[in-house]
PDB file of C-alpha atoms in Angstrom:
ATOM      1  CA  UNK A   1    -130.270  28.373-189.664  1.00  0.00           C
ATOM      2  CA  UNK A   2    -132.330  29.881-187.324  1.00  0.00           C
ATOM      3  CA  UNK A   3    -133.138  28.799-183.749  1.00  0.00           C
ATOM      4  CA  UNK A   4    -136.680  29.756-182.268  1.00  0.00           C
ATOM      5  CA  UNK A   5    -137.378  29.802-178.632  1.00  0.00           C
ATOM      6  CA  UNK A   6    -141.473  30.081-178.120  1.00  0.00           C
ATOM      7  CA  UNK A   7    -142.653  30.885-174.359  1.00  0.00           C
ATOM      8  CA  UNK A   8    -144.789  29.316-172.764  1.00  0.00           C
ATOM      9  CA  UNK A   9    -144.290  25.633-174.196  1.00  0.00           C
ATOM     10  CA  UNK A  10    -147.400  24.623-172.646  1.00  0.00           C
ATOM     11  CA  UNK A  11    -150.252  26.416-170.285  1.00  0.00           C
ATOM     12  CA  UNK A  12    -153.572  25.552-169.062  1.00  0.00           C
ATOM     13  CA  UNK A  13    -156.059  28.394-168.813  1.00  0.00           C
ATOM     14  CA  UNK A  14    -159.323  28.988-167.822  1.00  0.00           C
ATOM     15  CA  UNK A  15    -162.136  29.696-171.117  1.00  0.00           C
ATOM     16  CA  UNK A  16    -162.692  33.556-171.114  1.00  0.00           C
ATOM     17  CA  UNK A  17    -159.100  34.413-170.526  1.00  0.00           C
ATOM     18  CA  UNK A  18    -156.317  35.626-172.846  1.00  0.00           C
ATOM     19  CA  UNK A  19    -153.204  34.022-173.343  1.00  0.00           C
ATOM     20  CA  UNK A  20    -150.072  35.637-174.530  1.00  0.00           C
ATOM     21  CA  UNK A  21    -147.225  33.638-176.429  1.00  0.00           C
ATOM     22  CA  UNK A  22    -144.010  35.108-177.055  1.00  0.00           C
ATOM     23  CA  UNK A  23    -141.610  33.974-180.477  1.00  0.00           C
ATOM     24  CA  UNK A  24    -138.139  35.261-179.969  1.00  0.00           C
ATOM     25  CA  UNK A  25    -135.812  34.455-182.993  1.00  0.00           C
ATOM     26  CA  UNK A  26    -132.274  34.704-182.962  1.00  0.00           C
ATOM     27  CA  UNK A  27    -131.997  36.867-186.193  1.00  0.00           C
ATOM     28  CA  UNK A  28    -133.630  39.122-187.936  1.00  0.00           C
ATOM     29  CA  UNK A  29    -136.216  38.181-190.029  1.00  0.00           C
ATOM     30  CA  UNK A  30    -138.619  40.372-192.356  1.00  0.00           C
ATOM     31  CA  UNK A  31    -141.373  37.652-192.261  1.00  0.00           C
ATOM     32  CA  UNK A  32    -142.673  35.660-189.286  1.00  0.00           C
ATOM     33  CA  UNK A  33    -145.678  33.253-189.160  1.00  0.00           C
ATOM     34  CA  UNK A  34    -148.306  31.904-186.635  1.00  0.00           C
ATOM     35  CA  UNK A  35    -149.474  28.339-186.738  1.00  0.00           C
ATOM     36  CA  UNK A  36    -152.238  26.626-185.314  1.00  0.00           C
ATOM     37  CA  UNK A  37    -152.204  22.683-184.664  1.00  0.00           C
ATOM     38  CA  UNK A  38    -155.388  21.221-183.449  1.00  0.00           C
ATOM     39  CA  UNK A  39    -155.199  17.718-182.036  1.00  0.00           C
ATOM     40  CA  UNK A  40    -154.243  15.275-185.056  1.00  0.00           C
ATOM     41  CA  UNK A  41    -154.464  17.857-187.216  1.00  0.00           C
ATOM     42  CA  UNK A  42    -152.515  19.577-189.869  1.00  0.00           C
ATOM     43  CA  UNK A  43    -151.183  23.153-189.518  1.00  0.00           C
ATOM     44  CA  UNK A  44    -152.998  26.004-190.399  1.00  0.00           C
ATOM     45  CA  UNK A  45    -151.870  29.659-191.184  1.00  0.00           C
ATOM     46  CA  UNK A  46    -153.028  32.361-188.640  1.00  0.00           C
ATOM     47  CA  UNK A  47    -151.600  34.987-189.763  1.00  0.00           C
ATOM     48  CA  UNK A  48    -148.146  36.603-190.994  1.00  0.00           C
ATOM     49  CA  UNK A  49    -146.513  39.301-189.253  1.00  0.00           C
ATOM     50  CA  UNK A  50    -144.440  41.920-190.433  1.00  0.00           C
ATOM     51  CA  UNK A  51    -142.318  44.452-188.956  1.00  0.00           C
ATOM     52  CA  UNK A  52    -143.748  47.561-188.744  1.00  0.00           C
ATOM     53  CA  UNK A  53    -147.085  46.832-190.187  1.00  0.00           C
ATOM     54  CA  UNK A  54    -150.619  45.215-189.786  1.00  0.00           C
ATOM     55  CA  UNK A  55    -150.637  41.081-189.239  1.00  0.00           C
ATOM     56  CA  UNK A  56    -151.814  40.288-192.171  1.00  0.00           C
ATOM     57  CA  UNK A  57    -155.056  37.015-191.327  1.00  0.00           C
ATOM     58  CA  UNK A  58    -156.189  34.160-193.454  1.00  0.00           C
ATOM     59  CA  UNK A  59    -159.685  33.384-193.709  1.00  0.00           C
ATOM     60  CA  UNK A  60    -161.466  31.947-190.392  1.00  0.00           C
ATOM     61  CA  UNK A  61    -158.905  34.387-188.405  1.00  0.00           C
ATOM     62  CA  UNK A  62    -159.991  38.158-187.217  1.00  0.00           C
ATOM     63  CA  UNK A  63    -157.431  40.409-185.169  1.00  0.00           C
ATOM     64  CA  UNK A  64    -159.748  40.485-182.235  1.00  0.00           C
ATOM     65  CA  UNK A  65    -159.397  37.217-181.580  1.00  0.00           C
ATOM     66  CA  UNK A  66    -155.838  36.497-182.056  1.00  0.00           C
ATOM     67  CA  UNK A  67    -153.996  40.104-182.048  1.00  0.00           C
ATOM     68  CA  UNK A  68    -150.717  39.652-183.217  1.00  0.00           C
ATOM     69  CA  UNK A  69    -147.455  42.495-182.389  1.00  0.00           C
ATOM     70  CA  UNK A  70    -144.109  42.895-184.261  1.00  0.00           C
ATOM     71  CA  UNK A  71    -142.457  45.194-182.579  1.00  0.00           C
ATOM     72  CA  UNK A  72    -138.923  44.228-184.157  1.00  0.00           C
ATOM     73  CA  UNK A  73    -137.165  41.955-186.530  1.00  0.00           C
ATOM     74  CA  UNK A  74    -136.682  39.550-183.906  1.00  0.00           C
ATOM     75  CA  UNK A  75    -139.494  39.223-181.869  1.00  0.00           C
ATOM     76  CA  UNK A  76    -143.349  38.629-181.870  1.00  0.00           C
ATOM     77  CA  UNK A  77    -146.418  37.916-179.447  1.00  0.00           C
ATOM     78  CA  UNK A  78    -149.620  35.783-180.433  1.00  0.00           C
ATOM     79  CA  UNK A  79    -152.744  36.218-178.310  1.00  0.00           C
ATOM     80  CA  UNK A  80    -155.203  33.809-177.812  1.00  0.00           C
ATOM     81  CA  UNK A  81    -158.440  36.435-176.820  1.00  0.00           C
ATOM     82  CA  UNK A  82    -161.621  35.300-174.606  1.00  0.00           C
ATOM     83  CA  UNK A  83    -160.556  31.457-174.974  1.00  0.00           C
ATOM     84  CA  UNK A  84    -163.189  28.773-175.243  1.00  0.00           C
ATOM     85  CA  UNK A  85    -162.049  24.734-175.174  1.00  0.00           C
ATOM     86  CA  UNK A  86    -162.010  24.861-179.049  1.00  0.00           C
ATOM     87  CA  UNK A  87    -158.578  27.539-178.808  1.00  0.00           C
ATOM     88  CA  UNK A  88    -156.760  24.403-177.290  1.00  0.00           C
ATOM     89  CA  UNK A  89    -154.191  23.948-179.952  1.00  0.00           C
ATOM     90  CA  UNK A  90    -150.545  23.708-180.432  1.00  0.00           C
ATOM     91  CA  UNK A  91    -149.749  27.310-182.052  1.00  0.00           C
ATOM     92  CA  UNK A  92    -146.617  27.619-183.801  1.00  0.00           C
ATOM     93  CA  UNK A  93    -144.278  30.687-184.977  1.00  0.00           C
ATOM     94  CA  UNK A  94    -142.328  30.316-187.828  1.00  0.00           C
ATOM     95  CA  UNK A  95    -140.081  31.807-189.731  1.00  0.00           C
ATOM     96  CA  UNK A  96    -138.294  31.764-193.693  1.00  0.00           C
ATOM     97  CA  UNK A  97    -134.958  32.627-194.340  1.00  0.00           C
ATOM     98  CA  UNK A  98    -131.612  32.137-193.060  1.00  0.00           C
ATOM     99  CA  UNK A  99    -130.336  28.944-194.810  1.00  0.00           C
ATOM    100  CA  UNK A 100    -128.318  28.100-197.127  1.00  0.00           C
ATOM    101  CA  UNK A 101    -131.846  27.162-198.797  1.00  0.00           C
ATOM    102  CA  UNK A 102    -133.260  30.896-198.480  1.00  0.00           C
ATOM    103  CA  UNK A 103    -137.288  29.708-198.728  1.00  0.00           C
ATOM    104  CA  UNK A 104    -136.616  27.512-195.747  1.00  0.00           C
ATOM    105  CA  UNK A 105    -138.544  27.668-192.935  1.00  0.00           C
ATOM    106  CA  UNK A 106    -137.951  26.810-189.136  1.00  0.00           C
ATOM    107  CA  UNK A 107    -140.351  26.474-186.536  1.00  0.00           C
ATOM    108  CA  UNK A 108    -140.676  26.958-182.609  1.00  0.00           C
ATOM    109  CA  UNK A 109    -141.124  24.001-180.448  1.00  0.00           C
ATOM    110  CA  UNK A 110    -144.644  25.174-179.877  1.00  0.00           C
ATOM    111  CA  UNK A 111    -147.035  26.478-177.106  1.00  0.00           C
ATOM    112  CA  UNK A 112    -149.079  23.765-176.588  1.00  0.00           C
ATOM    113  CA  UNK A 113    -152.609  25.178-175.141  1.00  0.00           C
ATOM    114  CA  UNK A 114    -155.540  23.648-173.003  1.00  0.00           C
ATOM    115  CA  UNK A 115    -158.643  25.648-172.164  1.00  0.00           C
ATOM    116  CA  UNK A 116    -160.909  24.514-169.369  1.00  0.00           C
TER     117      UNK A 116
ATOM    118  CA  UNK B   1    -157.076  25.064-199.690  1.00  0.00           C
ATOM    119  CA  UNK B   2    -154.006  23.375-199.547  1.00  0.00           C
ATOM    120  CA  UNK B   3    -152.555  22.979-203.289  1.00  0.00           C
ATOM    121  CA  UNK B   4    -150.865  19.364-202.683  1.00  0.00           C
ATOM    122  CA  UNK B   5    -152.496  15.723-202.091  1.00  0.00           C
ATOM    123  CA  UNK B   6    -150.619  13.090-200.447  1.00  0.00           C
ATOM    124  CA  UNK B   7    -151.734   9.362-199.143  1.00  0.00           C
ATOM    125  CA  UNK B   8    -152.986   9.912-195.503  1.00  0.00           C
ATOM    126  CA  UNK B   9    -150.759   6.929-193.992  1.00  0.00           C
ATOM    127  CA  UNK B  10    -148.205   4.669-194.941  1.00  0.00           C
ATOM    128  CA  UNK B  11    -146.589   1.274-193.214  1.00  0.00           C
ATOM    129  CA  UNK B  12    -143.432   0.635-193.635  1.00  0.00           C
ATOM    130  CA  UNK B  13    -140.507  -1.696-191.853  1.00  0.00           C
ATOM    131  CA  UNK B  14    -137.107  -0.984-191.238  1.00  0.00           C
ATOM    132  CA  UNK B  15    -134.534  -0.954-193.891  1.00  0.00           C
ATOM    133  CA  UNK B  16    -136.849  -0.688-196.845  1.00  0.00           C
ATOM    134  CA  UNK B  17    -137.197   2.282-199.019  1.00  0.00           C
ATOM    135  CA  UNK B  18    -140.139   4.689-198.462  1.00  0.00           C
ATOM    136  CA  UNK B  19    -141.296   6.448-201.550  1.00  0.00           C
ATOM    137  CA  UNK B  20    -144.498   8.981-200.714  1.00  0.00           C
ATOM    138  CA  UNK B  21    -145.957  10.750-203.923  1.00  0.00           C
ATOM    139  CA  UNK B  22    -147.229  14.142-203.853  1.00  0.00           C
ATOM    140  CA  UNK B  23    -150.324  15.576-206.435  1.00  0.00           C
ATOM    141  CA  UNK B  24    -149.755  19.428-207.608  1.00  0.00           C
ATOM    142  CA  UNK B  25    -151.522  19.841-210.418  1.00  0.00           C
ATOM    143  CA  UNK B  26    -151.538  23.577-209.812  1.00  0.00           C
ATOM    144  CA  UNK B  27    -148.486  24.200-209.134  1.00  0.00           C
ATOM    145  CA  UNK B  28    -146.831  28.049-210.015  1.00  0.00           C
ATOM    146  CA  UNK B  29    -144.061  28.655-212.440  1.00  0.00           C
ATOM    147  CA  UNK B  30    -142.080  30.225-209.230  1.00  0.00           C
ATOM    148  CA  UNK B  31    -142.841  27.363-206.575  1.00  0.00           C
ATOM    149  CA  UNK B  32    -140.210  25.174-205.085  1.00  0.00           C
ATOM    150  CA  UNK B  33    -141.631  21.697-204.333  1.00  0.00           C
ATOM    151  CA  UNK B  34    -140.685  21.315-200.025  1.00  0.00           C
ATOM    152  CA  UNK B  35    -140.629  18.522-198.135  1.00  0.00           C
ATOM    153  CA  UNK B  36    -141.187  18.969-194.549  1.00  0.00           C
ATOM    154  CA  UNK B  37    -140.978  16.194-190.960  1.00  0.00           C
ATOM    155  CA  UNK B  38    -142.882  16.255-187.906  1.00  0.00           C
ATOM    156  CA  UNK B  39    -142.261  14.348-185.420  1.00  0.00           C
ATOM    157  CA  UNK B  40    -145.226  14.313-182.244  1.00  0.00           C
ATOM    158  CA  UNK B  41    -144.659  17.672-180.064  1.00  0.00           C
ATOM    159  CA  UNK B  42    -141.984  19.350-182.454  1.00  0.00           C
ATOM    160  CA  UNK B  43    -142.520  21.731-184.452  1.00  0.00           C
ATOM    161  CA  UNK B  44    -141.773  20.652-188.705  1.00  0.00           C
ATOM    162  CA  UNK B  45    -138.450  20.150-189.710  1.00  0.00           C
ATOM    163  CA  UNK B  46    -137.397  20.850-193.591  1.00  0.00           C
ATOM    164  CA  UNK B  47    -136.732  18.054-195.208  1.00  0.00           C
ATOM    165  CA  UNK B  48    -135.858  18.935-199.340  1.00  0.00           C
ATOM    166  CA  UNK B  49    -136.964  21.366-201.742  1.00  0.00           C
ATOM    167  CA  UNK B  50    -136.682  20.864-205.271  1.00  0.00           C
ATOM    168  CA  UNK B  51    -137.679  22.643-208.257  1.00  0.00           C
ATOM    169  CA  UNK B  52    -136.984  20.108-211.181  1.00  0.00           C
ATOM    170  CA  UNK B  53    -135.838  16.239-211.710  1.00  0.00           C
ATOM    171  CA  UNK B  54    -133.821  15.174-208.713  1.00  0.00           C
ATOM    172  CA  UNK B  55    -132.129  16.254-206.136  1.00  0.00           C
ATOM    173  CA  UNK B  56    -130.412  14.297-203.381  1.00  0.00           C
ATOM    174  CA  UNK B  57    -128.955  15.117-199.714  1.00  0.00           C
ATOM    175  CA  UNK B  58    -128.067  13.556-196.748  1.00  0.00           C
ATOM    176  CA  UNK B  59    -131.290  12.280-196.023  1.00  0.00           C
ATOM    177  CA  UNK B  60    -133.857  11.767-198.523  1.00  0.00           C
ATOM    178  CA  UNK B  61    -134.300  12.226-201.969  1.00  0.00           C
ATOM    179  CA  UNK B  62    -136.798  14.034-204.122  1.00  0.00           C
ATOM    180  CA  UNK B  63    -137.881  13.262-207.829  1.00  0.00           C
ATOM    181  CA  UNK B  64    -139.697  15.504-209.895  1.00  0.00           C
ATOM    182  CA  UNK B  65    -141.383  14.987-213.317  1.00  0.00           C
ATOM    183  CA  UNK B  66    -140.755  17.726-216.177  1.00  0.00           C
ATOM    184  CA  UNK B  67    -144.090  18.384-215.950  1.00  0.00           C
ATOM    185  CA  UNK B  68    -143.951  19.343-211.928  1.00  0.00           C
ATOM    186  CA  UNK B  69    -147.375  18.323-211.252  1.00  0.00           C
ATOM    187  CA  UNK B  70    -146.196  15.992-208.956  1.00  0.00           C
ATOM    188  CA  UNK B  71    -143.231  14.725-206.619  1.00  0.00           C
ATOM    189  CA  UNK B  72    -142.171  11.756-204.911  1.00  0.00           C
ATOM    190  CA  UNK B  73    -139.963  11.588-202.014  1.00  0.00           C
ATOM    191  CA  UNK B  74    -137.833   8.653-201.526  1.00  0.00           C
ATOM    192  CA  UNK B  75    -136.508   7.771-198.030  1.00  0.00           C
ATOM    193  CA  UNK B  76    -133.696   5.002-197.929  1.00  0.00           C
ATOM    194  CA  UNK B  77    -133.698   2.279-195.593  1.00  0.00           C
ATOM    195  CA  UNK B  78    -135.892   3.463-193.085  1.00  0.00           C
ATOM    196  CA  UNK B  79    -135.675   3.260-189.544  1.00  0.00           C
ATOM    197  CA  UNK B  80    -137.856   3.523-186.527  1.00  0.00           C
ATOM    198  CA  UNK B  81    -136.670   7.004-186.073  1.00  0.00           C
ATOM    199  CA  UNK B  82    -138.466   8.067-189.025  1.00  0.00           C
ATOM    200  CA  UNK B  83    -141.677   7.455-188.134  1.00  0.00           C
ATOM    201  CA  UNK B  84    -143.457  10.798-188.442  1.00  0.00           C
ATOM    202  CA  UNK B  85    -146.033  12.774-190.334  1.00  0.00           C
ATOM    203  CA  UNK B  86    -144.305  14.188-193.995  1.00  0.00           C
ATOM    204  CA  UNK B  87    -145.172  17.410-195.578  1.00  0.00           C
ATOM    205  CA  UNK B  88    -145.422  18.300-198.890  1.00  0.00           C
ATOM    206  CA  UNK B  89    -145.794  22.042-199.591  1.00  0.00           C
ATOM    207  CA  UNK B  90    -145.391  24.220-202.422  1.00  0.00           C
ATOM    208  CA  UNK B  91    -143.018  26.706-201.511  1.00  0.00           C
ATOM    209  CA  UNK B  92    -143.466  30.650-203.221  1.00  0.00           C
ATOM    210  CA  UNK B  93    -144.671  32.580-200.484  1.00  0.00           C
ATOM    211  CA  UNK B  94    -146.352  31.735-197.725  1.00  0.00           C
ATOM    212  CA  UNK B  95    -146.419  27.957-196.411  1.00  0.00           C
ATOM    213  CA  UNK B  96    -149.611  26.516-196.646  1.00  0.00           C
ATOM    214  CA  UNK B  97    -149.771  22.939-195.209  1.00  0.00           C
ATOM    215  CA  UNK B  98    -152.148  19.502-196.289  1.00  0.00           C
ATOM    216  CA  UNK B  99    -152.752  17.080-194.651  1.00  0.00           C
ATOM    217  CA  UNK B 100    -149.121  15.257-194.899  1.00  0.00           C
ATOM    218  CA  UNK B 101    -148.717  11.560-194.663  1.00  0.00           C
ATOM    219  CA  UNK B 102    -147.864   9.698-191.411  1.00  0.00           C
ATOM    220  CA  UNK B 103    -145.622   7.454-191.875  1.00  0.00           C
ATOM    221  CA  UNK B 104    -145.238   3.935-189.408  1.00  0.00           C
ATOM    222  CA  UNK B 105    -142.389   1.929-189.536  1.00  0.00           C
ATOM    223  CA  UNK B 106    -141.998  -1.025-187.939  1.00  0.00           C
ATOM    224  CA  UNK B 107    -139.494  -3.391-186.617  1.00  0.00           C
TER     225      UNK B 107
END
């Protein structure tokens, strides 16, 4: 399996900043994922992030909002650009692989957001 | 759009059997039919997968149809631990979630 460690698991920013959230995994992984978890809501996809190449968005989600690094198999950075109150979310990294079950995925704890 | 439809809530009580049916009438030759828990402030926790007819672990088990367009997953005497939101996701690629069903038990 693979254990996830997201930083910070919760902040409270000010609307017009940028936050930064860090995913570390604890082994390498070709293919990692960003979540987003409004209140009550269900997840939806961000983006995926490879190694080595572009994040790769799903509709509703531009780079210069949420820019997105990869700088190794292990490790990636969401940020949350020029927040407004409607950015506070849960976001959630994820990742497939390492199971016995090889499509499984695991998921952070979270970085659970509130813009003011 | 997400590719599954599940009930939005369910009430149960402890020690009956859950089952929670899952609509995928699209569903791709190369999906795997996924299961996923969540409880509040965690992130989702796999569950099952399945690809065809049943399969069974420690926790839950999952029928499938020959057909695949849908899936049920059966939870055995339930307890108040497992009250939580359920996923059901077709699995090929990326994850893409629906709504899921929250499930309440209660004493």
């Amino acid at each position: 399996s693979a254990v996830i460690s997201q930083k910070p698991s919760r902040d409270i920013c000010q609307r017009g900043t940028s936050l930064t959230i860090q995913c570390q995994v604890d082994s390498q992984v070709t293919m990692m994922f960003w979540y987003r978890q409004q209140p009550g809501q269900s997840l939806t996809l961000i983006a995926t992030a490879n190694q080595g190449s572009e994040a790769t968005y799903e509709s509703g989600f531009v780079i210069d909002k949420f820019p997105i690094s990869r700088p190794n198999l292990t490790f990636s950075t969401l940020t949350v650009s020029n927040m407004s109150p409607e950015d506070s979310s849960i976001y959630l990294c994820s990742v497939e692989g390492g199971g016995v079950r090889n499509t499984e995925a695991f998921f952070g704890q979270g970085t659970r957001l509130t813009v003011v | 759009l997400a590719k599954t439809t599940q009930p939005i809530s369910m009430d149960s009580y402890e020690g009956q059997e859950v089952n929670i049916t899952c609509s995928h009438n699209n569903i791709a030759t190369n999906d795997y039919i996924t299961w996923y828990q969540q409880f509040p402030s965690q992130g989702p926790r796999f569950i099952i997968q399945g690809y065809k007819t049943k399969v069974t672990n420690e926790v839950a088990s999952l029928f499938i149809p020959a057909d695949r367009k849908s899936s049920t997953l059966s939870l055995p005497r339930v307890s108040l631990s497992d009250t939580a939101v359920y996923y059901c996701l077709l699995q090929g690629g990326k994850l893409i979630f629906g709504q899921g069903t929250e499930l309440s038990v209660k004493p």
